[in-house]
Short mmCIF file of C-alpha atoms in Angstrom, two decimals:
data_model
loop_
_atom_site.label_atom_id
_atom_site.label_comp_id
_atom_site.label_asym_id
_atom_site.label_seq_id
_atom_site.Cartn_x
_atom_site.Cartn_y
_atom_site.Cartn_z
CA UNK A 1 73.25 129.69 92.06
CA UNK A 2 74.77 127.07 94.37
CA UNK A 3 76.83 128.06 97.39
CA UNK A 4 79.16 125.09 97.96
CA UNK A 5 79.99 126.38 101.45
CA UNK A 6 76.43 125.89 102.71
CA UNK A 7 75.08 123.20 100.37
CA UNK A 8 74.63 119.70 101.75
CA UNK A 9 76.51 116.78 100.16
CA UNK A 10 74.48 114.91 97.59
CA UNK A 11 73.55 114.69 93.92
CA UNK A 12 72.26 117.79 92.15
CA UNK A 13 71.26 118.81 88.65
CA UNK A 14 73.02 121.84 87.21
CA UNK A 15 71.53 123.88 84.41
CA UNK A 16 73.77 125.62 81.87
CA UNK A 17 72.40 128.13 79.42
CA UNK A 18 74.00 130.24 76.69
CA UNK A 19 72.37 133.56 75.75
CA UNK A 20 73.15 136.35 73.33
CA UNK A 21 74.96 139.23 74.98
CA UNK A 22 72.48 141.86 76.24
CA UNK A 23 69.38 139.84 75.34
CA UNK A 24 67.20 137.10 76.79
CA UNK A 25 67.51 135.00 73.64
CA UNK A 26 68.62 131.52 74.71
CA UNK A 27 70.85 129.75 72.21
CA UNK A 28 71.69 126.62 74.14
CA UNK A 29 70.53 124.99 77.35
CA UNK A 30 71.94 121.84 78.89
CA UNK A 31 71.40 120.01 82.18
CA UNK A 32 74.24 118.00 83.71
CA UNK A 33 74.59 116.02 86.96
CA UNK A 34 76.57 117.50 89.84
CA UNK A 35 77.78 115.66 92.93
CA UNK A 36 78.97 117.36 96.11
CA UNK A 37 81.10 115.40 98.57
CA UNK A 38 82.36 116.07 102.03
CA UNK A 39 86.12 116.65 102.44
CA UNK A 40 87.87 113.27 102.65
CA UNK A 41 88.28 112.18 106.26
CA UNK A 42 90.74 109.53 105.13
CA UNK A 43 92.89 112.16 103.41
CA UNK A 44 92.82 114.26 106.58
CA UNK A 45 93.87 111.35 108.80
CA UNK A 46 96.65 110.34 106.41
CA UNK A 47 97.84 113.96 106.32
CA UNK A 48 98.06 113.91 110.14
CA UNK A 49 99.98 110.63 109.96
CA UNK A 50 102.31 112.15 107.33
CA UNK A 51 102.96 115.09 109.67
CA UNK A 52 103.89 112.65 112.42
CA UNK A 53 106.18 110.68 110.10
CA UNK A 54 107.76 113.90 108.86
CA UNK A 55 108.47 115.04 112.40
CA UNK A 56 109.93 111.60 113.13
CA UNK A 57 112.14 111.93 110.03
CA UNK A 58 113.28 115.41 111.13
CA UNK A 59 114.03 114.13 114.64
CA UNK A 60 115.98 111.26 113.10
CA UNK A 61 118.07 113.70 111.07
CA UNK A 62 118.55 115.98 114.08
CA UNK A 63 119.67 113.11 116.27
CA UNK A 64 121.99 111.70 113.63
CA UNK A 65 123.45 115.07 112.73
CA UNK A 66 125.24 115.40 116.05
CA UNK A 67 127.22 112.18 116.00
CA UNK A 68 126.99 110.93 112.43
CA UNK A 69 126.67 113.69 109.86
CA UNK A 70 129.63 115.58 111.32
CA UNK A 71 131.75 112.44 110.99
CA UNK A 72 130.20 111.22 107.75
CA UNK A 73 132.63 109.10 105.71
CA UNK A 74 133.80 110.88 102.57
CA UNK A 75 133.22 107.74 100.51
CA UNK A 76 129.59 107.60 101.63
CA UNK A 77 129.00 111.28 100.90
CA UNK A 78 130.56 111.02 97.45
CA UNK A 79 128.74 107.74 96.81
CA UNK A 80 125.36 109.22 97.76
CA UNK A 81 125.98 112.26 95.54
CA UNK A 82 127.04 110.03 92.63
CA UNK A 83 124.03 107.74 92.90
CA UNK A 84 121.66 110.71 93.30
CA UNK A 85 123.09 112.16 90.07
CA UNK A 86 122.68 108.78 88.34
CA UNK A 87 119.04 108.69 89.48
CA UNK A 88 118.53 112.16 88.04
CA UNK A 89 120.02 111.21 84.67
CA UNK A 90 118.43 107.76 84.30
CA UNK A 91 115.07 108.44 85.98
CA UNK A 92 114.12 112.12 86.02
CA UNK A 93 115.48 113.21 82.63
CA UNK A 94 113.88 110.34 80.61
CA UNK A 95 110.58 110.91 82.41
CA UNK A 96 110.82 114.63 81.68
CA UNK A 97 111.56 114.05 77.99
CA UNK A 98 108.97 111.32 77.36
CA UNK A 99 106.50 112.34 80.05
CA UNK A 100 104.40 114.75 77.97
CA UNK A 101 104.16 112.33 75.06
CA UNK A 102 103.16 109.44 77.33
CA UNK A 103 100.55 111.61 79.06
CA UNK A 104 99.16 112.69 75.69
CA UNK A 105 98.82 109.07 74.61
CA UNK A 106 97.65 107.42 77.83
CA UNK A 107 96.25 110.31 79.88
CA UNK A 108 95.69 109.33 83.53
CA UNK A 109 97.13 105.88 82.79
CA UNK A 110 100.53 107.25 81.81
CA UNK A 111 102.00 105.65 84.93
CA UNK A 112 101.86 102.31 83.08
CA UNK A 113 104.89 103.50 81.09
CA UNK A 114 106.34 106.37 83.12
CA UNK A 115 106.55 104.09 86.16
CA UNK A 116 109.44 102.33 84.43
CA UNK A 117 111.52 105.47 85.01
CA UNK A 118 109.94 106.86 88.19
CA UNK A 119 109.73 103.57 90.09
CA UNK A 120 111.60 100.68 88.51
CA UNK A 121 114.76 102.63 87.71
CA UNK A 122 114.79 104.43 91.07
CA UNK A 123 114.54 101.22 93.11
CA UNK A 124 117.05 99.41 90.90
CA UNK A 125 119.59 102.17 91.56
CA UNK A 126 118.59 102.22 95.24
CA UNK A 127 119.26 98.48 95.54
CA UNK A 128 122.68 98.87 93.90
CA UNK A 129 123.44 101.74 96.28
CA UNK A 130 122.51 99.72 99.36
CA UNK A 131 124.62 96.79 98.21
CA UNK A 132 127.56 99.19 98.19
CA UNK A 133 126.64 101.18 101.33
CA UNK A 134 124.50 99.03 103.69
CA UNK A 135 124.78 101.63 106.48
CA UNK A 136 121.96 103.12 108.61
CA UNK A 137 121.29 106.64 107.39
CA UNK A 138 122.85 106.09 103.95
CA UNK A 139 119.48 105.84 102.22
CA UNK A 140 118.25 108.98 103.98
CA UNK A 141 121.34 110.83 102.77
CA UNK A 142 120.66 109.69 99.20
CA UNK A 143 117.04 110.90 99.43
CA UNK A 144 118.12 114.33 100.73
CA UNK A 145 120.74 114.86 98.02
CA UNK A 146 118.32 113.74 95.30
CA UNK A 147 115.67 116.15 96.62
CA UNK A 148 118.20 119.00 96.62
CA UNK A 149 119.16 118.23 93.00
CA UNK A 150 115.50 118.17 91.93
CA UNK A 151 114.75 121.40 93.81
CA UNK A 152 117.67 123.26 92.26
CA UNK A 153 116.97 122.09 88.71
CA UNK A 154 113.35 121.24 87.91
CA UNK A 155 111.06 121.53 90.90
CA UNK A 156 110.60 123.71 93.96
CA UNK A 157 110.16 122.71 97.59
CA UNK A 158 106.52 123.05 98.61
CA UNK A 159 104.58 121.97 101.68
CA UNK A 160 103.67 118.59 100.19
CA UNK A 161 107.26 118.03 98.99
CA UNK A 162 108.67 118.74 102.46
CA UNK A 163 106.12 116.46 104.12
CA UNK A 164 106.88 113.66 101.66
CA UNK A 165 110.61 114.12 102.23
CA UNK A 166 110.20 113.38 105.93
CA UNK A 167 107.83 110.50 105.17
CA UNK A 168 110.27 108.94 102.68
CA UNK A 169 113.22 109.14 105.06
CA UNK A 170 111.33 107.72 108.01
CA UNK A 171 109.56 104.90 106.17
CA UNK A 172 112.39 103.81 103.86
CA UNK A 173 115.05 103.94 106.58
CA UNK A 174 112.77 101.94 108.86
CA UNK A 175 111.94 99.41 106.14
CA UNK A 176 115.54 98.67 105.13
CA UNK A 177 116.59 98.43 108.79
CA UNK A 178 113.77 96.02 109.69
CA UNK A 179 114.51 93.92 106.60
CA UNK A 180 118.13 93.53 107.70
CA UNK A 181 119.55 95.47 104.76
CA UNK A 182 121.29 98.00 107.02
CA UNK A 183 121.10 95.99 110.26
CA UNK A 184 123.39 93.25 111.45
CA UNK A 185 127.11 92.45 111.63
CA UNK A 186 129.43 93.29 108.76
CA UNK A 187 129.16 90.73 105.97
CA UNK A 188 125.89 89.29 107.30
CA UNK A 189 123.46 91.97 106.16
CA UNK A 190 120.75 90.96 103.71
CA UNK A 191 122.20 92.32 100.47
CA UNK A 192 125.74 91.36 101.48
CA UNK A 193 124.71 87.71 101.33
CA UNK A 194 123.94 87.93 97.62
CA UNK A 195 124.23 85.68 95.60
CA UNK A 196 124.41 82.90 98.25
CA UNK A 197 120.89 83.75 99.49
CA UNK A 198 119.60 85.16 96.21
CA UNK A 199 115.89 84.53 96.65
CA UNK A 200 115.91 85.62 100.27
CA UNK A 201 117.43 88.96 99.29
CA UNK A 202 114.94 89.46 96.45
CA UNK A 203 111.87 88.46 98.45
CA UNK A 204 112.66 90.20 101.74
CA UNK A 205 114.31 93.23 100.16
CA UNK A 206 111.55 93.50 97.56
CA UNK A 207 108.84 93.16 100.22
CA UNK A 208 110.49 95.91 102.30
CA UNK A 209 110.65 98.29 99.33
CA UNK A 210 107.09 97.42 98.23
CA UNK A 211 105.66 98.02 101.71
CA UNK A 212 107.55 101.31 102.03
CA UNK A 213 106.53 102.54 98.58
CA UNK A 214 102.89 101.60 99.17
CA UNK A 215 102.85 103.81 102.27
CA UNK A 216 104.74 106.66 100.58
CA UNK A 217 102.63 106.67 97.39
CA UNK A 218 99.35 106.37 99.30
CA UNK A 219 100.47 109.26 101.49
CA UNK A 220 101.30 111.30 98.37
CA UNK A 221 97.84 110.70 96.91
CA UNK A 222 96.05 111.74 100.06
CA UNK A 223 98.28 114.73 100.74
CA UNK A 224 97.40 116.05 97.27
CA UNK A 225 93.73 115.29 97.91
CA UNK A 226 93.82 117.22 101.17
CA UNK A 227 95.89 120.24 100.10
CA UNK A 228 94.75 120.64 96.49
CA UNK A 229 91.18 119.28 96.74
CA UNK A 230 91.80 116.65 94.07
CA UNK A 231 89.47 113.70 93.56
CA UNK A 232 90.65 110.19 92.70
CA UNK A 233 88.51 107.08 92.31
CA UNK A 234 89.46 104.32 94.76
CA UNK A 235 89.94 101.83 91.92
CA UNK A 236 92.41 104.20 90.26
CA UNK A 237 94.50 104.51 93.42
CA UNK A 238 94.49 100.71 93.86
CA UNK A 239 95.52 100.17 90.22
CA UNK A 240 98.28 102.78 90.50
CA UNK A 241 99.64 101.17 93.68
CA UNK A 242 99.45 97.66 92.22
CA UNK A 243 101.40 98.60 89.08
CA UNK A 244 103.94 101.13 90.36
CA UNK A 245 104.43 100.30 94.04
CA UNK A 246 104.21 96.51 93.72
CA UNK A 247 105.08 95.35 90.19
CA UNK A 248 107.64 97.98 89.16
CA UNK A 249 109.23 98.11 92.62
CA UNK A 250 109.73 94.34 92.74
CA UNK A 251 111.19 94.26 89.24
CA UNK A 252 113.44 97.21 90.05
CA UNK A 253 114.74 95.58 93.24
CA UNK A 254 115.54 92.30 91.49
CA UNK A 255 117.20 94.16 88.61
CA UNK A 256 119.24 96.27 91.01
CA UNK A 257 120.52 93.24 92.89
CA UNK A 258 121.45 91.57 89.63
CA UNK A 259 123.39 94.64 88.44
CA UNK A 260 124.85 95.50 91.83
CA UNK A 261 126.61 92.20 92.45
CA UNK A 262 129.32 92.58 89.75
CA UNK A 263 129.68 96.29 90.53
CA UNK A 264 130.30 95.45 94.19
CA UNK A 265 132.97 92.92 93.20
CA UNK A 266 134.69 95.49 91.00
CA UNK A 267 134.56 98.14 93.73
CA UNK A 268 135.79 95.67 96.29
#
């Protein structure tokens, strides 16, 4: 027998045998390779970084709650709730309905299709939302309301979910502020200059969302590796990030800006 608590990392050969109950008669014997690895140091370091980001997100909410959340505009609160509900209907529900079928067909590569709902649709709606409400803290409010909806309907809040909530708020709020989406004088913010500076909005806004989602998704992978002892090949993580965090996020941002412009004109 192998005690994984004391065994050294390396490659081993495991022997499996099948015997008749109560006898020494061996029916089947098979030898298979076995590899033991050390706990991922990278996953541990990213988990520590996620804790720091989560604390920063909580501090951000605490600081804003005193002078902003108490005086939150009703239109922003209702807008965030509406867009969170739209995300749930257009992103979560389709993924829930088609998710099992896609996983059965594509297995671990199901993200090639499911990412259309979980990434592209989410960032398209997020871009439309920020065109309507380019205010610091608005995106964080949307993330919180969406998380509450998911927790009350389909999922439950766990340690990893809470950590990722803080990471999402901190990174996405920072990304949209640095990109100029929620920073600057009224009428001069990045998405407010659409369609005059169309390509600038797509490239800078898309780059901000891509960078943020790369950090969030990579953090999610490594948090699951650390807490649940999962193992992912590096090439798989890179492929997942390239397709979902880069390709689908860019397409979603461009699509959202395209849809959001006429909606903004109608809303005034």
